[in-house]
Amino acid sequence: MADIENLQDGKNFYLDVPHRNPTFELKGCGSLEWGMKNRLARIFDPRDGRTLMLAIDHGYFQGPTTGLERIDVVIPPLLPFADALMSTRGALRSSIPADVQRAIVLRTSGGQSILKELSNELVAVDIDDAIRLNASALAVQVYIGGVHEHESIRNLSRVTNEGNRYGIPTLAVTGVGKELTRDARYLGLATRICAEMGAHVVKTYFCEKDFERVAAGCPVPLVIAGGKKLPEPEALQMAYRAIQAGAAGVDMGRNIFQCEAPAAMIQAVRSVVHGQETAARAYEHYLSLKAEPRSCEYAQR
Ligand code: 5RP
């Protein structure tokens, strides 16, 4: 019973220091429960409230997407440069090392393919499997204005309710059908509905005009998808403009893993998201990293 024998009276009570109630600065998340905040802080770097999420979940409806044919080969070298990885459970279990030190954002909705109506999704992952996978957030697609709008909002509600029981936040992904215009009015509608339904983070697309209104109208952090592959300077410019207009980061896939030099590109995007770099300087950074591939192998976050 050494502990009892050596017990000493505590004396460092800092009697002149009032108890500190820590604040949580992430947009709209100050009133959440401790576990939620802790998981969100794994996704959004508490130093600047931003995130670079790498999206690799495309196979859930597209099959072997260009650049993701071999996730086990292509993705692990990129992980040191990401804050979070958005993945399906299948890709995670089969192809991502379990000792990865990055937050996992787990895709939970699915059930369709590119051959059929895209908005026809269901909740494909139970909460207990998400917990087994140590998910930091649950991602669910929402199709506002889509054929299956109602079902997709029901999926969002179900995933959010289940996540809330265990302190796991929900990322609502606004899916845009071919027939819908990606303008600020539509994106503002879709993102706000997701937040009001309880999503803790919302993913959407960037729009050229009035994106700051979309960001301001969404009371929780907004991250943008990259969309189809663009020339690198344009992708960096889009990320830069989104951040300047109030986005809390990117959840980018094809513009990173379909790039000729993915490890260089993810670091360039990182410099925009976390380093306050302009798109032009980030592109210079990309070119110099691309010319020196070993710097991408060994550089760590
Ligand atoms: C599919 C998704 C994808 O994760 C996301 O949109 C892919 O990112 P990117 O558009 O940058 O390739 O949510 O609906």
GROMACS .gro file of C-alpha atoms and ligand atoms in nm:
model
  315
    1MET     CA    1   0.000   0.000   0.000
    2ALA     CA    2   0.279   0.238  -0.092
    3ASP     CA    3   0.030   0.500  -0.221
    4ILE     CA    4  -0.140   0.539   0.114
    5GLU     CA    5   0.184   0.539   0.310
    6ASN     CA    6   0.330   0.818   0.098
    7LEU     CA    7   0.011   1.021   0.076
    8GLN     CA    8   0.088   1.391   0.103
    9ASP     CA    9  -0.143   1.685   0.149
   10GLY     CA   10  -0.211   1.853  -0.186
   11LYS     CA   11  -0.084   2.208  -0.187
   12ASN     CA   12  -0.098   2.340  -0.544
   13PHE     CA   13  -0.458   2.458  -0.545
   14TYR     CA   14  -0.382   2.791  -0.720
   15LEU     CA   15  -0.623   2.963  -0.483
   16ASP     CA   16  -0.580   3.294  -0.665
   17VAL     CA   17  -0.669   3.146  -1.010
   18PRO     CA   18  -1.041   3.116  -1.092
   19HIS     CA   19  -1.141   2.782  -1.244
   20ARG     CA   20  -1.096   2.790  -1.619
   21ASN     CA   21  -1.394   2.699  -1.834
   22PRO     CA   22  -1.240   2.615  -2.170
   23THR     CA   23  -1.412   2.762  -2.474
   24PHE     CA   24  -1.453   2.578  -2.805
   25GLU     CA   25  -1.422   2.812  -3.096
   26LEU     CA   26  -1.535   2.596  -3.388
   27LYS     CA   27  -1.829   2.766  -3.557
   28GLY     CA   28  -2.164   2.674  -3.404
   29CYS     CA   29  -2.012   2.395  -3.195
   30GLY     CA   30  -1.959   2.568  -2.859
   31SER     CA   31  -2.258   2.399  -2.693
   32LEU     CA   32  -2.177   2.045  -2.795
   33GLU     CA   33  -2.089   1.768  -2.554
   34TRP     CA   34  -1.722   1.703  -2.467
   35GLY     CA   35  -1.685   1.389  -2.679
   36MET     CA   36  -1.827   1.564  -2.987
   37LYS     CA   37  -1.589   1.854  -2.941
   38ASN     CA   38  -1.297   1.620  -2.891
   39ARG     CA   39  -1.375   1.435  -3.216
   40LEU     CA   40  -1.428   1.761  -3.407
   41ALA     CA   41  -1.094   1.885  -3.274
   42ARG     CA   42  -0.931   1.580  -3.435
   43ILE     CA   43  -1.079   1.686  -3.771
   44PHE     CA   44  -1.045   2.065  -3.745
   45ASP     CA   45  -0.704   2.174  -3.623
   46PRO     CA   46  -0.778   2.376  -3.306
   47ARG     CA   47  -0.499   2.620  -3.395
   48ASP     CA   48  -0.692   2.765  -3.690
   49GLY     CA   49  -1.026   2.580  -3.695
   50ARG     CA   50  -0.957   2.443  -4.042
   51THR     CA   51  -0.929   2.103  -4.200
   52LEU     CA   52  -0.777   1.933  -4.497
   53MET     CA   53  -0.989   1.623  -4.542
   54LEU     CA   54  -0.885   1.376  -4.810
   55ALA     CA   55  -1.191   1.220  -4.976
   56ILE     CA   56  -1.147   0.868  -5.113
   57ASP     CA   57  -1.504   0.738  -5.085
   58HIS     CA   58  -1.585   0.763  -5.456
   59GLY     CA   59  -1.588   0.386  -5.511
   60TYR     CA   60  -1.911   0.346  -5.316
   61PHE     CA   61  -2.107   0.439  -5.627
   62GLN     CA   62  -1.839   0.478  -5.900
   63GLY     CA   63  -1.638   0.159  -5.856
   64PRO     CA   64  -1.264   0.181  -5.931
   65THR     CA   65  -1.238   0.556  -5.984
   66THR     CA   66  -0.934   0.686  -6.174
   67GLY     CA   67  -0.657   0.741  -5.921
   68LEU     CA   68  -0.814   0.508  -5.664
   69GLU     CA   69  -0.762   0.177  -5.845
   70ARG     CA   70  -0.517   0.076  -5.569
   71ILE     CA   71  -0.602   0.265  -5.252
   72ASP     CA   72  -0.346   0.061  -5.054
   73VAL     CA   73  -0.065   0.191  -5.277
   74VAL     CA   74  -0.173   0.548  -5.351
   75ILE     CA   75  -0.335   0.679  -5.033
   76PRO     CA   76  -0.111   0.590  -4.733
   77PRO     CA   77   0.176   0.817  -4.850
   78LEU     CA   78  -0.068   1.111  -4.858
   79LEU     CA   79  -0.203   1.065  -4.507
   80PRO     CA   80   0.073   1.254  -4.319
   81PHE     CA   81  -0.042   1.569  -4.499
   82ALA     CA   82  -0.415   1.535  -4.426
   83ASP     CA   83  -0.607   1.614  -4.108
   84ALA     CA   84  -0.879   1.362  -4.182
   85LEU     CA   85  -0.961   1.083  -4.424
   86MET     CA   86  -1.312   1.041  -4.564
   87SER     CA   87  -1.356   0.677  -4.658
   88THR     CA   88  -1.600   0.390  -4.688
   89ARG     CA   89  -1.566   0.112  -4.433
   90GLY     CA   90  -1.466  -0.130  -4.707
   91ALA     CA   91  -1.172   0.080  -4.822
   92LEU     CA   92  -1.070   0.147  -4.463
   93ARG     CA   93  -1.064  -0.217  -4.352
   94SER     CA   94  -0.904  -0.350  -4.668
   95SER     CA   95  -0.653  -0.082  -4.764
   96ILE     CA   96  -0.573   0.173  -4.491
   97PRO     CA   97  -0.321   0.086  -4.217
   98ALA     CA   98  -0.495   0.068  -3.878
   99ASP     CA   99  -0.217   0.268  -3.713
  100VAL     CA  100  -0.310   0.577  -3.917
  101GLN     CA  101  -0.292   0.886  -3.697
  102ARG     CA  102  -0.563   1.077  -3.879
  103ALA     CA  103  -0.929   1.134  -3.799
  104ILE     CA  104  -1.160   0.901  -3.990
  105VAL     CA  105  -1.476   1.043  -4.143
  106LEU     CA  106  -1.679   0.738  -4.228
  107ARG     CA  107  -1.922   0.731  -4.520
  108THR     CA  108  -2.240   0.575  -4.389
  109SER     CA  109  -2.486   0.625  -4.678
  110GLY     CA  110  -2.485   0.440  -5.008
  111GLY     CA  111  -2.688   0.185  -5.196
  112GLN     CA  112  -2.686   0.307  -5.554
  113SER     CA  113  -2.446   0.315  -5.852
  114ILE     CA  114  -2.370   0.543  -6.142
  115LEU     CA  115  -2.598   0.317  -6.349
  116LYS     CA  116  -2.906   0.419  -6.151
  117GLU     CA  117  -3.071   0.719  -5.983
  118LEU     CA  118  -2.798   0.869  -5.760
  119SER     CA  119  -3.020   1.005  -5.486
  120ASN     CA  120  -3.160   0.662  -5.401
  121GLU     CA  121  -2.951   0.597  -5.090
  122LEU     CA  122  -2.996   0.419  -4.760
  123VAL     CA  123  -2.799   0.415  -4.436
  124ALA     CA  124  -2.552   0.136  -4.501
  125VAL     CA  125  -2.342   0.139  -4.183
  126ASP     CA  126  -2.472   0.080  -3.831
  127ILE     CA  127  -2.351   0.300  -3.549
  128ASP     CA  128  -2.183   0.007  -3.371
  129ASP     CA  129  -1.967  -0.062  -3.678
  130ALA     CA  130  -1.875   0.307  -3.695
  131ILE     CA  131  -1.767   0.290  -3.330
  132ARG     CA  132  -1.565  -0.028  -3.399
  133LEU     CA  133  -1.386   0.167  -3.674
  134ASN     CA  134  -1.314   0.453  -3.432
  135ALA     CA  135  -1.488   0.703  -3.660
  136SER     CA  136  -1.445   1.069  -3.569
  137ALA     CA  137  -1.749   1.162  -3.780
  138LEU     CA  138  -2.024   0.999  -3.985
  139ALA     CA  139  -2.081   1.117  -4.343
  140VAL     CA  140  -2.421   1.100  -4.510
  141GLN     CA  141  -2.531   1.229  -4.850
  142VAL     CA  142  -2.830   1.463  -4.876
  143TYR     CA  143  -3.002   1.537  -5.208
  144ILE     CA  144  -3.202   1.856  -5.168
  145GLY     CA  145  -3.429   1.887  -5.473
  146GLY     CA  146  -3.335   1.535  -5.581
  147VAL     CA  147  -3.577   1.254  -5.666
  148HIS     CA  148  -3.521   1.098  -5.322
  149GLU     CA  149  -3.486   1.420  -5.123
  150HIS     CA  150  -3.712   1.302  -4.840
  151GLU     CA  151  -3.537   0.967  -4.796
  152SER     CA  152  -3.197   1.134  -4.793
  153ILE     CA  153  -3.307   1.379  -4.522
  154ARG     CA  154  -3.442   1.082  -4.330
  155ASN     CA  155  -3.098   0.919  -4.363
  156LEU     CA  156  -2.936   1.236  -4.229
  157SER     CA  157  -3.176   1.242  -3.933
  158ARG     CA  158  -3.115   0.877  -3.851
  159VAL     CA  159  -2.737   0.902  -3.872
  160THR     CA  160  -2.736   1.223  -3.666
  161ASN     CA  161  -2.962   1.076  -3.399
  162GLU     CA  162  -2.744   0.766  -3.369
  163GLY     CA  163  -2.422   0.969  -3.368
  164ASN     CA  164  -2.561   1.203  -3.102
  165ARG     CA  165  -2.618   0.905  -2.871
  166TYR     CA  166  -2.244   0.833  -2.873
  167GLY     CA  167  -2.093   1.178  -2.923
  168ILE     CA  168  -1.999   1.123  -3.289
  169PRO     CA  169  -2.060   1.424  -3.516
  170THR     CA  170  -2.228   1.405  -3.856
  171LEU     CA  171  -2.095   1.545  -4.184
  172ALA     CA  172  -2.381   1.612  -4.428
  173VAL     CA  173  -2.267   1.597  -4.790
  174THR     CA  174  -2.486   1.798  -5.024
  175GLY     CA  175  -2.518   1.592  -5.341
  176VAL     CA  176  -2.616   1.789  -5.650
  177GLY     CA  177  -2.802   1.613  -5.928
  178LYS     CA  178  -2.737   1.701  -6.292
  179GLU     CA  179  -3.064   1.891  -6.310
  180LEU     CA  180  -2.978   2.129  -6.022
  181THR     CA  181  -2.780   2.452  -6.057
  182ARG     CA  182  -2.485   2.491  -5.822
  183ASP     CA  183  -2.549   2.857  -5.747
  184ALA     CA  184  -2.543   3.035  -5.411
  185ARG     CA  185  -2.920   3.025  -5.380
  186TYR     CA  186  -2.937   2.649  -5.419
  187LEU     CA  187  -2.624   2.575  -5.215
  188GLY     CA  188  -2.745   2.813  -4.943
  189LEU     CA  189  -3.074   2.625  -4.927
  190ALA     CA  190  -2.914   2.281  -4.920
  191THR     CA  191  -2.644   2.359  -4.664
  192ARG     CA  192  -2.880   2.541  -4.429
  193ILE     CA  193  -3.130   2.255  -4.433
  194CYS     CA  194  -2.852   2.011  -4.345
  195ALA     CA  195  -2.734   2.226  -4.053
  196GLU     CA  196  -3.088   2.280  -3.924
  197MET     CA  197  -3.150   1.906  -3.937
  198GLY     CA  198  -2.856   1.867  -3.700
  199ALA     CA  199  -2.545   1.811  -3.912
  200HIS     CA  200  -2.235   1.929  -3.727
  201VAL     CA  201  -2.036   1.991  -4.046
  202VAL     CA  202  -2.162   2.041  -4.402
  203LYS     CA  203  -1.983   1.964  -4.724
  204THR     CA  204  -2.082   2.147  -5.037
  205TYR     CA  205  -1.948   2.279  -5.366
  206PHE     CA  206  -1.786   2.615  -5.427
  207CYS     CA  207  -1.974   2.863  -5.644
  208GLU     CA  208  -1.817   3.158  -5.822
  209LYS     CA  209  -2.068   3.414  -5.705
  210ASP     CA  210  -2.175   3.489  -5.347
  211PHE     CA  211  -2.012   3.187  -5.183
  212GLU     CA  212  -1.958   3.404  -4.874
  213ARG     CA  213  -2.338   3.415  -4.838
  214VAL     CA  214  -2.355   3.036  -4.845
  215ALA     CA  215  -2.085   3.016  -4.576
  216ALA     CA  216  -2.242   3.288  -4.360
  217GLY     CA  217  -2.587   3.130  -4.383
  218CYS     CA  218  -2.461   2.793  -4.262
  219PRO     CA  219  -2.425   2.802  -3.881
  220VAL     CA  220  -2.173   2.516  -3.867
  221PRO     CA  221  -1.838   2.466  -4.044
  222LEU     CA  222  -1.857   2.431  -4.421
  223VAL     CA  223  -1.603   2.234  -4.622
  224ILE     CA  224  -1.589   2.224  -4.999
  225ALA     CA  225  -1.556   1.929  -5.232
  226GLY     CA  226  -1.304   1.967  -5.510
  227GLY     CA  227  -1.529   1.829  -5.782
  228LYS     CA  228  -1.394   1.705  -6.113
  229LYS     CA  229  -1.021   1.730  -6.184
  230LEU     CA  230  -0.910   2.083  -6.273
  231PRO     CA  231  -0.567   2.214  -6.373
  232GLU     CA  232  -0.371   2.254  -6.047
  233PRO     CA  233  -0.367   2.638  -6.043
  234GLU     CA  234  -0.746   2.642  -6.077
  235ALA     CA  235  -0.799   2.385  -5.802
  236LEU     CA  236  -0.574   2.585  -5.570
  237GLN     CA  237  -0.752   2.906  -5.662
  238MET     CA  238  -1.088   2.747  -5.581
  239ALA     CA  239  -0.961   2.630  -5.240
  240TYR     CA  240  -0.814   2.975  -5.171
  241ARG     CA  241  -1.131   3.160  -5.263
  242ALA     CA  242  -1.348   2.923  -5.060
  243ILE     CA  243  -1.132   2.974  -4.750
  244GLN     CA  244  -1.129   3.350  -4.798
  245ALA     CA  245  -1.509   3.344  -4.829
  246GLY     CA  246  -1.554   3.158  -4.500
  247ALA     CA  247  -1.512   2.786  -4.566
  248ALA     CA  248  -1.345   2.596  -4.281
  249GLY     CA  249  -1.152   2.375  -4.518
  250VAL     CA  250  -1.172   2.130  -4.802
  251ASP     CA  251  -1.282   1.770  -4.837
  252MET     CA  252  -1.098   1.713  -5.161
  253GLY     CA  253  -1.051   1.399  -5.362
  254ARG     CA  254  -0.997   1.395  -5.739
  255ASN     CA  255  -0.800   1.719  -5.750
  256ILE     CA  256  -0.547   1.549  -5.524
  257PHE     CA  257  -0.534   1.180  -5.610
  258GLN     CA  258  -0.585   1.230  -5.987
  259CYS     CA  259  -0.304   1.481  -5.995
  260GLU     CA  260   0.026   1.385  -6.159
  261ALA     CA  261   0.203   1.443  -5.825
  262PRO     CA  262  -0.057   1.377  -5.551
  263ALA     CA  263   0.185   1.420  -5.257
  264ALA     CA  264   0.297   1.757  -5.392
  265MET     CA  265  -0.060   1.866  -5.454
  266ILE     CA  266  -0.190   1.775  -5.110
  267GLN     CA  267   0.090   1.980  -4.954
  268ALA     CA  268   0.008   2.274  -5.181
  269VAL     CA  269  -0.359   2.254  -5.081
  270ARG     CA  270  -0.248   2.231  -4.719
  271SER     CA  271  -0.050   2.552  -4.754
  272VAL     CA  272  -0.367   2.728  -4.869
  273VAL     CA  273  -0.590   2.578  -4.600
  274HIS     CA  274  -0.355   2.609  -4.301
  275GLY     CA  275  -0.072   2.830  -4.419
  276GLN     CA  276  -0.266   3.132  -4.547
  277GLU     CA  277  -0.084   3.100  -4.879
  278THR     CA  278  -0.226   3.253  -5.194
  279ALA     CA  279  -0.312   3.019  -5.480
  280ALA     CA  280  -0.017   3.151  -5.682
  281ARG     CA  281   0.235   3.080  -5.404
  282ALA     CA  282   0.078   2.741  -5.339
  283TYR     CA  283   0.119   2.654  -5.707
  284GLU     CA  284   0.489   2.750  -5.690
  285HIS     CA  285   0.513   2.525  -5.386
  286TYR     CA  286   0.348   2.244  -5.585
  287LEU     CA  287   0.593   2.282  -5.872
  288SER     CA  288   0.896   2.277  -5.647
  289LEU     CA  289   0.772   1.970  -5.456
  290LYS     CA  290   0.687   1.797  -5.783
  291ALA     CA  291   1.040   1.857  -5.907
  292GLU     CA  292   1.179   1.706  -5.585
  293PRO     CA  293   0.971   1.391  -5.519
  294ARG     CA  294   1.185   1.282  -5.220
  295SER     CA  295   1.069   1.588  -5.027
  296CYS     CA  296   0.717   1.445  -5.051
  297GLU     CA  297   0.829   1.106  -4.923
  298TYR     CA  298   0.991   1.229  -4.606
  299ALA     CA  299   0.825   1.558  -4.517
  300GLN     CA  300   0.584   1.518  -4.229
  301ARG     CA  301   0.309   1.746  -4.114
  3025RP     C1  302  -1.925   1.194  -5.329
  3025RP     C2  303  -1.845   1.256  -5.224
  3025RP     C3  304  -1.703   1.261  -5.244
  3025RP     O1  305  -1.635   1.227  -5.130
  3025RP     C4  306  -1.656   1.395  -5.280
  3025RP     O2  307  -1.745   1.476  -5.344
  3025RP     C5  308  -1.535   1.376  -5.355
  3025RP     O3  309  -1.453   1.478  -5.352
  3025RP     P1  310  -1.409   1.542  -5.489
  3025RP     O4  311  -1.532   1.601  -5.550
  3025RP     O5  312  -1.311   1.644  -5.444
  3025RP     O6  313  -1.348   1.434  -5.573
  3025RP     O7  314  -1.889   1.301  -5.123
  3025RP     O8  315  -2.050   1.239  -5.326
   0.00000   0.00000   0.00000
